[in-house]
Short mmCIF file of C-alpha atoms and ligand atoms in Angstrom, two decimals:
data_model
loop_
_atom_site.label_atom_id
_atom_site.label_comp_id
_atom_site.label_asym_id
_atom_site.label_seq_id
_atom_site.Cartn_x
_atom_site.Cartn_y
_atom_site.Cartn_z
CA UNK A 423 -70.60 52.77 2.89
CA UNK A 424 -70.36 54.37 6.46
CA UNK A 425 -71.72 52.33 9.20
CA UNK A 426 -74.44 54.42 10.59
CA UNK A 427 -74.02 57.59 7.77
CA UNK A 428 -77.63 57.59 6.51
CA UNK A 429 -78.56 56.40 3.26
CA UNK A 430 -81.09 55.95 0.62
CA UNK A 431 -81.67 52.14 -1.19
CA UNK A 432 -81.96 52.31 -5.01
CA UNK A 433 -84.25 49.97 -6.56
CA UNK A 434 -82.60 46.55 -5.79
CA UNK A 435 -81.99 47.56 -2.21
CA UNK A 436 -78.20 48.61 -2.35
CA UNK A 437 -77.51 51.72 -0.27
CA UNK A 438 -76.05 54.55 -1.02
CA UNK A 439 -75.22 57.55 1.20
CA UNK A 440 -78.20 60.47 1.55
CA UNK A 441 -75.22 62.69 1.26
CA UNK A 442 -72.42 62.81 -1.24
CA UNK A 443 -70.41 65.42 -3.17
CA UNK A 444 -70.44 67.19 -6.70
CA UNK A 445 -67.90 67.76 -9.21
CA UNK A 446 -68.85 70.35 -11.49
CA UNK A 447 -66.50 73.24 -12.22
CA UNK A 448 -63.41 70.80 -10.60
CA UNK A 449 -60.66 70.53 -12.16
CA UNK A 450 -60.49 73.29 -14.28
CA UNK A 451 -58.30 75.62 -12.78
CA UNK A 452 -54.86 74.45 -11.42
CA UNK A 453 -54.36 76.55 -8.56
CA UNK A 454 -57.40 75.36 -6.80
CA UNK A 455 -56.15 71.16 -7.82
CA UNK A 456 -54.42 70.44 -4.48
CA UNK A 457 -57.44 72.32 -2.43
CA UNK A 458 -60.34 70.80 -4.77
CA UNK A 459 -58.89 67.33 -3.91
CA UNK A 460 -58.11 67.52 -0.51
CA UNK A 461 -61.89 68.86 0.27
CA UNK A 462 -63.15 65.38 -2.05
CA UNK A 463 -61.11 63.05 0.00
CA UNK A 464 -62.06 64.87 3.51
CA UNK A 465 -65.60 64.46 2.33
CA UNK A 466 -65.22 60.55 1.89
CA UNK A 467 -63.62 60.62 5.60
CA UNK A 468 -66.24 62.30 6.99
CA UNK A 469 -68.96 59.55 4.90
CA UNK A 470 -69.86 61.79 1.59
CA UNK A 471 -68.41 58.56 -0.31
CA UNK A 472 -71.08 59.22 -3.21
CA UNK A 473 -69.50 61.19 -5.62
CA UNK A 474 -70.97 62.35 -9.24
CA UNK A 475 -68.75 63.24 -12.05
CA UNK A 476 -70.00 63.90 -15.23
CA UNK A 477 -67.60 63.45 -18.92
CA UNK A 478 -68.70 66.80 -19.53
CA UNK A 479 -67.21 68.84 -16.85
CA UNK A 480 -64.09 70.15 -17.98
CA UNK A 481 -64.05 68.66 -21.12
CA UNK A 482 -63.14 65.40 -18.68
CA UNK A 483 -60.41 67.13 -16.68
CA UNK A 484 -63.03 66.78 -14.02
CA UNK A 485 -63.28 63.54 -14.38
CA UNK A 486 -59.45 63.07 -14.38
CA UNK A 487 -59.30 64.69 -10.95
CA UNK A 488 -61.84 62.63 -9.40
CA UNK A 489 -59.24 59.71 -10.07
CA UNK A 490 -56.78 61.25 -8.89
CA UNK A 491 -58.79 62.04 -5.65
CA UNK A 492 -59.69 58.25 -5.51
CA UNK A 493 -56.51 56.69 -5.72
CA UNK A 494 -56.38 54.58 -2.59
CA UNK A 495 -60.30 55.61 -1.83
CA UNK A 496 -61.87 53.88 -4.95
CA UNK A 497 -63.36 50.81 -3.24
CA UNK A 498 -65.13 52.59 0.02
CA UNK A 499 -66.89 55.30 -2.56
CA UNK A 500 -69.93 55.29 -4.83
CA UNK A 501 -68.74 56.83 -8.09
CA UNK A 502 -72.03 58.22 -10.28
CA UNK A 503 -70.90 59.94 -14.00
CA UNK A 504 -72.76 60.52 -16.88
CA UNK A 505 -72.95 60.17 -20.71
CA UNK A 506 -73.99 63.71 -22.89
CA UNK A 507 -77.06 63.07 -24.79
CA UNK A 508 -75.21 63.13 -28.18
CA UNK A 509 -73.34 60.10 -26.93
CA UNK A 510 -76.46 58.25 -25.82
CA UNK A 511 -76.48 55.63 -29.37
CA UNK A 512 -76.24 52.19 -28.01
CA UNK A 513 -72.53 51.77 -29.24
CA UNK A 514 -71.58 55.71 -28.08
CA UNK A 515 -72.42 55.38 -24.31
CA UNK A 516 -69.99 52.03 -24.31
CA UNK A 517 -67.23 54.04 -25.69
CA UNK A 518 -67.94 56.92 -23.62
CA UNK A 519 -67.78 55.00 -20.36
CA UNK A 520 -64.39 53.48 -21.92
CA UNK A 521 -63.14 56.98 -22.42
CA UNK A 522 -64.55 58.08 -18.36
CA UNK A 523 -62.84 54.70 -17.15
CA UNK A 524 -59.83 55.82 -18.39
CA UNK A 525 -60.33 59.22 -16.95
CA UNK A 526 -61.15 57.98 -13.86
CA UNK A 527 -58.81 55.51 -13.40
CA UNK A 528 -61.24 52.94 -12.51
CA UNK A 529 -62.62 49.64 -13.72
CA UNK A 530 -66.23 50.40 -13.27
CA UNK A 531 -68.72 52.86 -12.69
CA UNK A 532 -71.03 52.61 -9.94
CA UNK A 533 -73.78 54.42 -12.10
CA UNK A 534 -73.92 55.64 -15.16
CA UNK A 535 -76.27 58.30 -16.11
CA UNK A 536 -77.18 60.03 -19.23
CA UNK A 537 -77.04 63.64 -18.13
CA UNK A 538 -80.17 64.70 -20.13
CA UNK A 539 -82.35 63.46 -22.75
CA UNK A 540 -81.67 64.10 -26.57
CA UNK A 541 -82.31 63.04 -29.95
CA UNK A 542 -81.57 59.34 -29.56
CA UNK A 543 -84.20 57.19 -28.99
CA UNK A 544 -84.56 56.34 -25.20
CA UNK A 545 -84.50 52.43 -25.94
CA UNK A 546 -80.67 52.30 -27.85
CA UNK A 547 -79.10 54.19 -24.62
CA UNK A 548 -81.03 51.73 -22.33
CA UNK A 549 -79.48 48.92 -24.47
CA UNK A 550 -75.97 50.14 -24.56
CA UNK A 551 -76.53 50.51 -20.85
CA UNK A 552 -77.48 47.32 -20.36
CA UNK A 553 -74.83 45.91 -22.69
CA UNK A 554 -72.04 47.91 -20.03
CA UNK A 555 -73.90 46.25 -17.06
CA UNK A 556 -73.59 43.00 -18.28
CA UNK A 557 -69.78 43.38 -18.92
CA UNK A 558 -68.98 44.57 -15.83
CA UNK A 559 -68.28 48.48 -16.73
CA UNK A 560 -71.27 49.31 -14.88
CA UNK A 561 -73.28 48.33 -11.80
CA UNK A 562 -76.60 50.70 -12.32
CA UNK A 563 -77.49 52.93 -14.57
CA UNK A 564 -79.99 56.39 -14.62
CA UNK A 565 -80.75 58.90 -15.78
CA UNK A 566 -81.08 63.11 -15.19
CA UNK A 567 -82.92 65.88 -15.91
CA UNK A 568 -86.05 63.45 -16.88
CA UNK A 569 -89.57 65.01 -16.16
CA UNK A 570 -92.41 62.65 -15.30
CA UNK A 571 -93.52 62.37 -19.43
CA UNK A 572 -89.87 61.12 -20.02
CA UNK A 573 -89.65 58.52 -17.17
CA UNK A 574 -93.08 57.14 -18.62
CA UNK A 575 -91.18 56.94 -21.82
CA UNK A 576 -87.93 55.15 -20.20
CA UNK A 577 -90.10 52.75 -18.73
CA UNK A 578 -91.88 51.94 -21.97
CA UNK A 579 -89.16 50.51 -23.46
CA UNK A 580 -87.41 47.23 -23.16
CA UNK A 581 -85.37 47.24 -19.62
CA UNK A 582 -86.40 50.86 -19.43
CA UNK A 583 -87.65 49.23 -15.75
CA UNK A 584 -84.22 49.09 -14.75
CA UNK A 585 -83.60 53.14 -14.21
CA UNK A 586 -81.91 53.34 -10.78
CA UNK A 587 -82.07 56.75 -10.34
CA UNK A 588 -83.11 59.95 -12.09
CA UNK A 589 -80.94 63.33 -10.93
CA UNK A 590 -83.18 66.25 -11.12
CA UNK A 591 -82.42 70.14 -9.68
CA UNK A 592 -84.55 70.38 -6.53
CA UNK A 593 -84.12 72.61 -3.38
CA UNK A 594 -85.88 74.73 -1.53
CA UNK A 595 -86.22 77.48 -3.56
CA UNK A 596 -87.31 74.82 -7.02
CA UNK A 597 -89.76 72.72 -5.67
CA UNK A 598 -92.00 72.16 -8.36
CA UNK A 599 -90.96 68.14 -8.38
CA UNK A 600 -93.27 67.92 -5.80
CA UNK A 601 -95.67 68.36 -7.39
CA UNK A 602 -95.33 64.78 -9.53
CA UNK A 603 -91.82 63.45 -10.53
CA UNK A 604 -91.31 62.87 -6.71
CA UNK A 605 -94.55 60.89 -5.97
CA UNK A 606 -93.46 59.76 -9.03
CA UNK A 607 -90.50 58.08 -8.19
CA UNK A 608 -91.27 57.19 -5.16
CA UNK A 609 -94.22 55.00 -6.33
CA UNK A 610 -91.73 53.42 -8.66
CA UNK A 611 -89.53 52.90 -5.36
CA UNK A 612 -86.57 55.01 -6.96
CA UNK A 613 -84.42 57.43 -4.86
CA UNK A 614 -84.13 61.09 -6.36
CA UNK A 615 -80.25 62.37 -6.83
CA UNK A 616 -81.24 66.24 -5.85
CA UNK A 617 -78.66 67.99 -7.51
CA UNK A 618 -77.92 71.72 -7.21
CA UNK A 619 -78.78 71.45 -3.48
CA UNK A 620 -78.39 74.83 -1.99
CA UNK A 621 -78.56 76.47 -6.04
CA UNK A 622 -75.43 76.49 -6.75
CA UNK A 623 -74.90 79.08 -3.90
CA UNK A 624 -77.51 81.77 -5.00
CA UNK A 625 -80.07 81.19 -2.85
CA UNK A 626 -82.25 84.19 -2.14
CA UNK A 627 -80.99 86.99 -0.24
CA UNK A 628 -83.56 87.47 2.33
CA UNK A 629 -86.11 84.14 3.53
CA UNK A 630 -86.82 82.68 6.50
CA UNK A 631 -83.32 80.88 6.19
CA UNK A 632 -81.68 83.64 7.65
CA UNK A 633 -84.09 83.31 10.58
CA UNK A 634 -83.04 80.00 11.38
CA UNK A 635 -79.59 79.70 10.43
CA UNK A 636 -79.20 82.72 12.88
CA UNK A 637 -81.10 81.00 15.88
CA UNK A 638 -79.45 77.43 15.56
CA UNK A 639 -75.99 79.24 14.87
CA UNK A 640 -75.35 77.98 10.91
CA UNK A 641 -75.02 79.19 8.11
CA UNK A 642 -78.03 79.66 5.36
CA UNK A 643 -76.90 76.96 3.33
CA UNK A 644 -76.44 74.25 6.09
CA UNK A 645 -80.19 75.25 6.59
CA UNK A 646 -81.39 74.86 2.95
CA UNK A 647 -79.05 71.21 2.39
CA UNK A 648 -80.81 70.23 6.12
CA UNK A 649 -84.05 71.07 4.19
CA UNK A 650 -83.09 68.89 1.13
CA UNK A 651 -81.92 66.01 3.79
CA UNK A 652 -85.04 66.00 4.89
CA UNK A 653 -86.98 65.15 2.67
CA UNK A 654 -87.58 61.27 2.12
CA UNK A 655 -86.43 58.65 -0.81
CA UNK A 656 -83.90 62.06 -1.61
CA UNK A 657 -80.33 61.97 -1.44
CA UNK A 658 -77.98 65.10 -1.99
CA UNK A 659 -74.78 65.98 -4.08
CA UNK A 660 -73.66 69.18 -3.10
CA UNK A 661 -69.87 70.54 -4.49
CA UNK A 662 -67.51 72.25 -2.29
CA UNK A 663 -64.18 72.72 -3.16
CA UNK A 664 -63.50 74.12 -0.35
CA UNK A 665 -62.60 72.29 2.64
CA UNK A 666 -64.46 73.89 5.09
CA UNK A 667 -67.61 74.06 3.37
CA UNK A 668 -67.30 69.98 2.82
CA UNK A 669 -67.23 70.01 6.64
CA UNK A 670 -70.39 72.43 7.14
CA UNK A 671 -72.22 70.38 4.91
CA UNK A 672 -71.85 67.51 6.97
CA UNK A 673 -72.82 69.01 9.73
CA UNK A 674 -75.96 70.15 8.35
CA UNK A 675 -76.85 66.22 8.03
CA UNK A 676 -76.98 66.38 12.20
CA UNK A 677 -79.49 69.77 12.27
CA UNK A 678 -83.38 68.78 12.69
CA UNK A 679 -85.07 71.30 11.80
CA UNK A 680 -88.88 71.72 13.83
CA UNK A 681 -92.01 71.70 12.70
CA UNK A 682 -91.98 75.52 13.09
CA UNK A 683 -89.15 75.57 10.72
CA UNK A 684 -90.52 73.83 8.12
CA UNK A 685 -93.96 76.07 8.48
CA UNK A 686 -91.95 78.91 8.03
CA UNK A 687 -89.91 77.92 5.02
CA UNK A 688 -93.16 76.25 3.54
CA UNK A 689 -94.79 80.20 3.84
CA UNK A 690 -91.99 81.53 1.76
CA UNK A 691 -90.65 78.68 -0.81
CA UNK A 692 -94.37 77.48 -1.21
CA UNK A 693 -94.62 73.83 -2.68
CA UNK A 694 -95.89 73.35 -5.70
CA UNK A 695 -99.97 73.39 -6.24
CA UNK A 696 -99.97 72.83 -10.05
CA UNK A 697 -97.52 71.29 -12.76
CA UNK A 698 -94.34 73.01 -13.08
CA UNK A 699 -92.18 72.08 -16.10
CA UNK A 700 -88.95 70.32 -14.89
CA UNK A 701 -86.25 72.65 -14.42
CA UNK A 702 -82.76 71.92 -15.46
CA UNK A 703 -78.73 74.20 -14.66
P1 LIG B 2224 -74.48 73.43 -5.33
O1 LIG B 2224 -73.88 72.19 -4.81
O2 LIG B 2224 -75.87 73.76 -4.98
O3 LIG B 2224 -73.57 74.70 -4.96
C1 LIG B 2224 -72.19 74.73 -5.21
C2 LIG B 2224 -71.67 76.08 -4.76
O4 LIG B 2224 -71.96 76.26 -3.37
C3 LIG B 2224 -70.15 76.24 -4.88
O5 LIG B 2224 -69.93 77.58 -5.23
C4 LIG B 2224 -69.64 75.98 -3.46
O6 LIG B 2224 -68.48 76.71 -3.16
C5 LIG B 2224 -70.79 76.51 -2.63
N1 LIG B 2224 -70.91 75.81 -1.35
C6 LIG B 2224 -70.91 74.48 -1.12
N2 LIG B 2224 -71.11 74.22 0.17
C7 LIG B 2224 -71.25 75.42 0.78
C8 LIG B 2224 -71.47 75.82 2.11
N3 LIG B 2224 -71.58 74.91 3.09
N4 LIG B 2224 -71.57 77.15 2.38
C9 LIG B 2224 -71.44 78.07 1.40
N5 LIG B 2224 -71.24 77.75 0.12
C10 LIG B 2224 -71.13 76.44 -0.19
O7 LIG B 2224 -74.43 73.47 -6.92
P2 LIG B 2224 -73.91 72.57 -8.11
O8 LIG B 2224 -72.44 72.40 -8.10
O9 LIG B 2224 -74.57 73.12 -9.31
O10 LIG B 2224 -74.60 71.15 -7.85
C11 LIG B 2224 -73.98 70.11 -7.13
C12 LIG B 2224 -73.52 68.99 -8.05
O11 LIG B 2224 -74.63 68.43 -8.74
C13 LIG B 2224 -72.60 69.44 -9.18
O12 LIG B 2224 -71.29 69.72 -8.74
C14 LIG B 2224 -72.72 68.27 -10.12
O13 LIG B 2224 -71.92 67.17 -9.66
C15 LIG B 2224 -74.21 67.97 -10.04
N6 LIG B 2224 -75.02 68.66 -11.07
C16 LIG B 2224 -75.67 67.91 -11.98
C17 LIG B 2224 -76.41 68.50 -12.99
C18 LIG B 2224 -77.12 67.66 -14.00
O14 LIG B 2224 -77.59 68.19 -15.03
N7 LIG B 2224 -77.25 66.37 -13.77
C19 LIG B 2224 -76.51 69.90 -13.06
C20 LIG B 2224 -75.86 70.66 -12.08
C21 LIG B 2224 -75.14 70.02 -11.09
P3 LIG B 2224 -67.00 76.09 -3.12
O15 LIG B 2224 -66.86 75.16 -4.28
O16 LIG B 2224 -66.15 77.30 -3.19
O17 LIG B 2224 -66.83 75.35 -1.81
#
């Protein structure tokens, strides 16, 4: 990792950047290839060396571009994908990581998630897990898109304890983990993997963003992934495929915003008082 790039420390005290990069939507369109990997590999430069893939996105020719983006870069990065729920059996998430491996022209996974819960039961995907940690395939595994009842669950089972991570949508315009799954997690001394940082680029048209991005001379979403950065235990995988939005949202790791701003964005994207169901893209 980056000397000095700040970072969050999953359970066992390794640390991993606050700031990395998504993948979704990569990789699926060949004009953009060249572009698409030249904004992943100025990312790592510039310290975003956690990057999350997933063997969904683009039927794996996401995947298949993240290796190609790594070749040279594989040992300074962080490389997070995930497993679809329907290969979640103990022996399916061991040959889906075989198949990502492949894809990603890599020996190992940094972590392994299993992008959202389905019909198999929690304690044969912990197992397989497990089983891919102890051969070497692995070095963590998680999990997304788990609500506080579901983590309860995970950590029911047999080495359910060893969740390094659950990746959850959360910005400032869907706070409602707040309200629990973040206490949560932090009482379990587990980093959150915010995903969908500045939502998917449709934040709201008019908020208090505007105000500040317009005083401090950035843009609305530097403002909203400064928002996410701040928050504590919470580290941040936003995608840009295009160079020059990799480079703004590094910058936005250097804005601190005041007490005034965070008053102001509080009034309009209130946090959560109640329960709010876990939302998922
Ligand atoms: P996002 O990162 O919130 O937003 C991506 C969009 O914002 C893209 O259209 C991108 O444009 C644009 N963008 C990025 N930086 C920008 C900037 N500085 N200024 C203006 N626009 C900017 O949304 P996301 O892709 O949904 O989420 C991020 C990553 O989280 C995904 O790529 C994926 O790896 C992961 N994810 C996980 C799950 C899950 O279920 N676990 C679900 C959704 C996402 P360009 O590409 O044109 O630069």
């Amino acid at each position: 990792m980056t000397i000095g790039f700040p970072h969050v420390a999953l359970p066992g005290g390794e640390r991993i950047p606050k700031l990395g990069q998504g993948t979704w939507e990569m990789g699926e369109r060949a004009a953009r290839r060249a572009d698409e990997i030249a904004a992943l590999r100025e990312g790592i430069a510039l310290g975003m060396t956690l990057i999350d893939t997933a063997e969904m996105y683009g039927d794996g020719a996401t995947e298949e571009l993240v290796g190609e983006a790594l070749r040279g870069l594989r040992d300074d990065v962080f490389l997070v994908s995930k497993a679809y729920p329907h290969n979640a059996s103990e022996s399916g998430v061991q040959r889906a990581c075989e198949a990502s491996l492949k894809r990603l022209g890599t020996d190992r996974i940094d972590l392994y998630l299993l992008h959202w819960r389905g019909s198999v039961p929690l304690d044969e995907t912990v197992t397989g897990f497990e089983a891919l940690v102890r051969a070497g395939k692995i070095r963590h595994w998680g999990v997304s898109n788990f609500d506080v009842d579901d983590m309860e669950e995970l950590f029911a089972v047999r080495w359910g304890k060893g969740c390094a991570t659950n990746q959850i949508l959360y910005n400032v315009a869907r706070r409602g983990p707040e309200f629990d799954l973040l206490p949560w997690c932090a009482q379990h001394h587990m980093p959150v993997m915010a995903y969908s940082p500045i939502d998917h680029a449709r934040l709201p048209k008019h908020s208090p963003l505007d105000d500040i991005a317009r005083a401090r001379g950035v843009s609305v979403y530097q403002v909203a992934m400064a928002w996410v950065l701040n928050q504590p235990g919470v580290c941040a995988i936003p995608k840009a495929s295009r160079i020059e939005h990799v480079r703004e949202n590094r910058a936005a790791l250097d804005i601190a915003l005041s007490a005034e701003d965070l008053a102001a964005l509080d009034a309009h994207f209130k946090p959560p008082r109640r329960k709010r169901p876990l939302e998922m893209l």
